[in-house]
Amino acid sequence: MARPLSFASDARLTATAWATASTIANTHPERFDMVLEQVLERLPQKGARTFTAAEDAQLAQVLGVGTGADIVGVREVMELCETVFRRACATGSTGPGLGEAAAAAGANEALATALRGAWSARGGEAIKALKTTPFGAPLYLESTRWQVQVPLAGNDDNNAAGTGGPTADAVLGTLDLT
């Protein structure tokens, strides 16, 4: 069952980013849909940013928002889209649920529709890709070593009080699994 999706508490999702994304979704809906597909495709990749600085400049031109300072707006929009999709992955949200949460957070109808459509079309693939991407740990455990010890003597009350007391551990055995 999907958890409720909300973007209200995320400081990275500014009103300016929602407004810029809404403007782009209104002005260039087909181009924005293609960009959202790219964001979903790149979502499982490790790294801090979905697009490089050079790609940001190209996106600014393609989406018709200009160059220079406007590139910062494009970066914010891409971060917004990535955060929205990552949150949808984490909560197991559906397309309609994502659209409603985006509208509640400040997206206009065109942006909410674009996010809902992209998530409905490619969200399942993004979730599968994220689940198969290792994040700092191996996918399969190659070996493990277990050692079992049992305390034999001592008084736990004395040890907790810091007075010491005799203690001993018996090593029952070691098991290596490879």
C-alpha atoms as a printed R data frame, in Angstrom:
    type eleno elety resid chain resno      x       y       z
1   ATOM     1    CA   MET     A     1  0.000   0.000   0.000
2   ATOM     2    CA   ALA     A     2  1.323   3.421  -0.899
3   ATOM     3    CA   ARG     A     3  2.096   5.911   1.841
4   ATOM     4    CA   PRO     A     4  0.662   9.425   1.499
5   ATOM     5    CA   LEU     A     5  2.853  11.649  -0.649
6   ATOM     6    CA   SER     A     6  3.540  15.220   0.408
7   ATOM     7    CA   PHE     A     7  6.120  17.790  -0.617
8   ATOM     8    CA   ALA     A     8  5.206  20.484   1.918
9   ATOM     9    CA   SER     A     9  8.087  19.795   4.319
10  ATOM    10    CA   ASP     A    10 10.902  19.713   1.754
11  ATOM    11    CA   ALA     A    11 12.848  22.998   1.734
12  ATOM    12    CA   ARG     A    12 14.573  22.078  -1.560
13  ATOM    13    CA   LEU     A    13 11.248  22.393  -3.366
14  ATOM    14    CA   THR     A    14 10.910  26.162  -3.422
15  ATOM    15    CA   ALA     A    15  7.956  28.157  -4.683
16  ATOM    16    CA   THR     A    16 10.257  29.587  -7.369
17  ATOM    17    CA   ALA     A    17 11.153  26.095  -8.621
18  ATOM    18    CA   TRP     A    18  7.466  25.092  -8.743
19  ATOM    19    CA   ALA     A    19  6.620  28.318 -10.612
20  ATOM    20    CA   THR     A    20  9.472  27.895 -13.124
21  ATOM    21    CA   ALA     A    21  8.574  24.254 -13.719
22  ATOM    22    CA   SER     A    22  4.910  25.213 -14.158
23  ATOM    23    CA   THR     A    23  5.850  27.863 -16.728
24  ATOM    24    CA   ILE     A    24  7.991  25.407 -18.684
25  ATOM    25    CA   ALA     A    25  5.245  22.754 -18.578
26  ATOM    26    CA   ASN     A    26  2.774  25.331 -19.960
27  ATOM    27    CA   THR     A    27  5.092  26.716 -22.634
28  ATOM    28    CA   HIS     A    28  6.771  23.543 -23.954
29  ATOM    29    CA   PRO     A    29  4.740  20.502 -22.816
30  ATOM    30    CA   GLU     A    30  6.206  18.030 -25.347
31  ATOM    31    CA   ARG     A    31  9.789  19.030 -24.616
32  ATOM    32    CA   PHE     A    32  9.167  18.974 -20.875
33  ATOM    33    CA   ASP     A    33  7.702  15.458 -21.144
34  ATOM    34    CA   MET     A    34 10.916  14.299 -22.854
35  ATOM    35    CA   VAL     A    35 13.004  15.905 -20.101
36  ATOM    36    CA   LEU     A    36 10.929  14.163 -17.424
37  ATOM    37    CA   GLU     A    37 11.564  10.837 -19.157
38  ATOM    38    CA   GLN     A    38 15.309  11.564 -19.033
39  ATOM    39    CA   VAL     A    39 15.080  12.398 -15.331
40  ATOM    40    CA   LEU     A    40 13.322   9.089 -14.662
41  ATOM    41    CA   GLU     A    41 15.847   7.197 -16.777
42  ATOM    42    CA   ARG     A    42 18.790   8.728 -14.897
43  ATOM    43    CA   LEU     A    43 17.207   8.473 -11.448
44  ATOM    44    CA   PRO     A    44 19.019   5.256 -10.414
45  ATOM    45    CA   GLN     A    45 22.449   6.609 -11.376
46  ATOM    46    CA   LYS     A    46 24.733   7.533  -8.532
47  ATOM    47    CA   GLY     A    47 25.801  11.130  -8.302
48  ATOM    48    CA   ALA     A    48 24.643  14.434  -6.996
49  ATOM    49    CA   ARG     A    49 23.067  15.781 -10.183
50  ATOM    50    CA   THR     A    50 20.789  14.421 -12.859
51  ATOM    51    CA   PHE     A    51 22.327  16.569 -15.604
52  ATOM    52    CA   THR     A    52 25.791  18.067 -16.053
53  ATOM    53    CA   ALA     A    53 26.365  21.820 -16.280
54  ATOM    54    CA   ALA     A    54 26.683  21.561 -20.073
55  ATOM    55    CA   GLU     A    55 23.406  19.653 -20.263
56  ATOM    56    CA   ASP     A    56 21.764  22.294 -18.067
57  ATOM    57    CA   ALA     A    57 22.767  24.952 -20.607
58  ATOM    58    CA   GLN     A    58 21.339  22.860 -23.445
59  ATOM    59    CA   LEU     A    59 18.123  22.276 -21.491
60  ATOM    60    CA   ALA     A    60 17.776  26.017 -20.896
61  ATOM    61    CA   GLN     A    61 17.928  26.617 -24.652
62  ATOM    62    CA   VAL     A    62 15.635  23.712 -25.557
63  ATOM    63    CA   LEU     A    63 13.063  24.696 -22.939
64  ATOM    64    CA   GLY     A    64 13.206  28.328 -23.977
65  ATOM    65    CA   VAL     A    65 14.209  29.832 -20.678
66  ATOM    66    CA   GLY     A    66 17.343  31.535 -21.969
67  ATOM    67    CA   THR     A    67 20.913  31.361 -20.768
68  ATOM    68    CA   GLY     A    68 23.045  32.773 -17.973
69  ATOM    69    CA   ALA     A    69 21.123  33.243 -14.736
70  ATOM    70    CA   ASP     A    70 18.174  31.280 -16.158
71  ATOM    71    CA   ILE     A    71 20.308  28.121 -16.066
72  ATOM    72    CA   VAL     A    72 20.049  28.263 -12.271
73  ATOM    73    CA   GLY     A    73 16.280  28.050 -12.686
74  ATOM    74    CA   VAL     A    74 16.649  24.997 -14.907
75  ATOM    75    CA   ARG     A    75 18.886  23.341 -12.301
76  ATOM    76    CA   GLU     A    76 16.265  24.014  -9.634
77  ATOM    77    CA   VAL     A    77 13.551  22.536 -11.860
78  ATOM    78    CA   MET     A    78 15.614  19.386 -12.512
79  ATOM    79    CA   GLU     A    79 16.314  19.014  -8.778
80  ATOM    80    CA   LEU     A    80 12.608  19.481  -8.111
81  ATOM    81    CA   CYS     A    81 11.670  16.770 -10.640
82  ATOM    82    CA   GLU     A    82 14.300  14.378  -9.307
83  ATOM    83    CA   THR     A    83 13.166  14.945  -5.706
84  ATOM    84    CA   VAL     A    84  9.517  14.473  -6.666
85  ATOM    85    CA   PHE     A    85 10.258  11.188  -8.443
86  ATOM    86    CA   ARG     A    86 12.560   9.904  -5.679
87  ATOM    87    CA   ARG     A    87  9.867  10.645  -3.106
88  ATOM    88    CA   ALA     A    88  7.305   8.854  -5.306
89  ATOM    89    CA   CYS     A    89  9.640   5.829  -5.407
90  ATOM    90    CA   ALA     A    90 10.060   5.853  -1.645
91  ATOM    91    CA   THR     A    91  6.337   6.080  -0.944
92  ATOM    92    CA   GLY     A    92  5.127   3.789  -3.729
93  ATOM    93    CA   SER     A    93  2.915   6.531  -5.079
94  ATOM    94    CA   THR     A    94  0.676   6.117  -8.100
95  ATOM    95    CA   GLY     A    95  0.466   8.564 -10.999
96  ATOM    96    CA   PRO     A    96 -2.760  10.225  -9.772
97  ATOM    97    CA   GLY     A    97 -1.396  10.448  -6.229
98  ATOM    98    CA   LEU     A    98  1.753  12.124  -7.505
99  ATOM    99    CA   GLY     A    99 -0.269  14.638  -9.531
100 ATOM   100    CA   GLU     A   100 -2.441  15.516  -6.532
101 ATOM   101    CA   ALA     A   101  0.556  15.950  -4.220
102 ATOM   102    CA   ALA     A   102  2.327  18.139  -6.801
103 ATOM   103    CA   ALA     A   103 -0.765  20.311  -7.227
104 ATOM   104    CA   ALA     A   104 -1.049  20.687  -3.453
105 ATOM   105    CA   ALA     A   105  2.609  21.773  -3.299
106 ATOM   106    CA   GLY     A   106  2.295  24.500  -5.925
107 ATOM   107    CA   ALA     A   107  2.287  22.891  -9.357
108 ATOM   108    CA   ASN     A   108 -0.196  24.181 -11.919
109 ATOM   109    CA   GLU     A   109 -2.408  21.777 -13.860
110 ATOM   110    CA   ALA     A   110  0.060  21.420 -16.760
111 ATOM   111    CA   LEU     A   111  2.952  20.502 -14.442
112 ATOM   112    CA   ALA     A   112  0.839  18.153 -12.333
113 ATOM   113    CA   THR     A   113 -0.375  16.444 -15.520
114 ATOM   114    CA   ALA     A   114  3.177  16.142 -16.878
115 ATOM   115    CA   LEU     A   115  4.510  14.641 -13.633
116 ATOM   116    CA   ARG     A   116  1.529  12.293 -13.343
117 ATOM   117    CA   GLY     A   117  1.910  11.146 -16.957
118 ATOM   118    CA   ALA     A   118  5.658  10.582 -16.759
119 ATOM   119    CA   TRP     A   119  5.330   8.681 -13.496
120 ATOM   120    CA   SER     A   120  2.453   6.553 -14.803
121 ATOM   121    CA   ALA     A   121  4.426   5.694 -17.942
122 ATOM   122    CA   ARG     A   122  7.919   5.125 -16.506
123 ATOM   123    CA   GLY     A   123  7.645   5.075 -12.723
124 ATOM   124    CA   GLY     A   124  7.532   1.283 -12.490
125 ATOM   125    CA   GLU     A   125 10.741   1.013 -14.517
126 ATOM   126    CA   ALA     A   126 12.423   3.602 -12.291
127 ATOM   127    CA   ILE     A   127 11.459   1.699  -9.136
128 ATOM   128    CA   LYS     A   128 12.798  -1.577 -10.560
129 ATOM   129    CA   ALA     A   129 16.041   0.106 -11.604
130 ATOM   130    CA   LEU     A   130 16.480   1.704  -8.170
131 ATOM   131    CA   LYS     A   131 15.882  -1.608  -6.426
132 ATOM   132    CA   THR     A   132 18.626  -3.300  -8.441
133 ATOM   133    CA   THR     A   133 21.173  -0.487  -8.004
134 ATOM   134    CA   PRO     A   134 23.631  -1.097  -5.149
135 ATOM   135    CA   PHE     A   135 24.130   1.911  -2.884
136 ATOM   136    CA   GLY     A   136 27.314   1.294  -0.930
137 ATOM   137    CA   ALA     A   137 26.731  -2.388  -0.175
138 ATOM   138    CA   PRO     A   138 27.133  -5.494  -2.312
139 ATOM   139    CA   LEU     A   139 24.019  -7.095  -3.720
140 ATOM   140    CA   TYR     A   140 25.101 -10.536  -2.494
141 ATOM   141    CA   LEU     A   141 26.858 -11.485   0.725
142 ATOM   142    CA   GLU     A   142 30.032 -13.342  -0.234
143 ATOM   143    CA   SER     A   143 31.137 -14.534   3.193
144 ATOM   144    CA   THR     A   144 30.554 -14.090   6.891
145 ATOM   145    CA   ARG     A   145 32.280 -15.111  10.095
146 ATOM   146    CA   TRP     A   146 30.338 -15.811  13.248
147 ATOM   147    CA   GLN     A   147 31.851 -16.144  16.703
148 ATOM   148    CA   VAL     A   148 29.701 -17.113  19.671
149 ATOM   149    CA   GLN     A   149 30.760 -16.099  23.194
150 ATOM   150    CA   VAL     A   150 29.027 -16.787  26.481
151 ATOM   151    CA   PRO     A   151 29.846 -14.945  29.728
152 ATOM   152    CA   LEU     A   152 30.840 -17.460  32.422
153 ATOM   153    CA   ALA     A   153 31.580 -15.490  35.586
154 ATOM   154    CA   GLY     A   154 31.022 -12.096  37.079
155 ATOM   155    CA   ASN     A   155 28.243 -10.042  38.465
156 ATOM   156    CA   ASP     A   156 26.559  -7.689  35.989
157 ATOM   157    CA   ASP     A   157 25.611  -5.310  38.843
158 ATOM   158    CA   ASN     A   158 29.263  -4.959  39.891
159 ATOM   159    CA   ASN     A   159 30.404  -4.437  36.294
160 ATOM   160    CA   ALA     A   160 27.754  -1.775  35.665
161 ATOM   161    CA   ALA     A   161 28.773   0.046  38.827
162 ATOM   162    CA   GLY     A   162 32.361   0.126  37.637
163 ATOM   163    CA   THR     A   163 33.717  -1.952  40.513
164 ATOM   164    CA   GLY     A   164 34.947  -4.589  38.141
165 ATOM   165    CA   GLY     A   165 34.650  -8.124  39.273
166 ATOM   166    CA   PRO     A   166 35.849 -11.302  37.697
167 ATOM   167    CA   THR     A   167 34.563 -12.004  34.228
168 ATOM   168    CA   ALA     A   168 35.332 -14.681  31.708
169 ATOM   169    CA   ASP     A   169 33.989 -15.566  28.287
170 ATOM   170    CA   ALA     A   170 33.941 -18.970  26.710
171 ATOM   171    CA   VAL     A   171 34.331 -19.045  22.954
172 ATOM   172    CA   LEU     A   172 31.997 -21.769  21.835
173 ATOM   173    CA   GLY     A   173 33.198 -21.825  18.288
174 ATOM   174    CA   THR     A   174 33.833 -19.968  15.081
175 ATOM   175    CA   LEU     A   175 32.019 -20.636  11.840
176 ATOM   176    CA   ASP     A   176 33.198 -19.323   8.480
177 ATOM   177    CA   LEU     A   177 30.732 -19.292   5.607
178 ATOM   178    CA   THR     A   178 32.089 -18.610   2.146
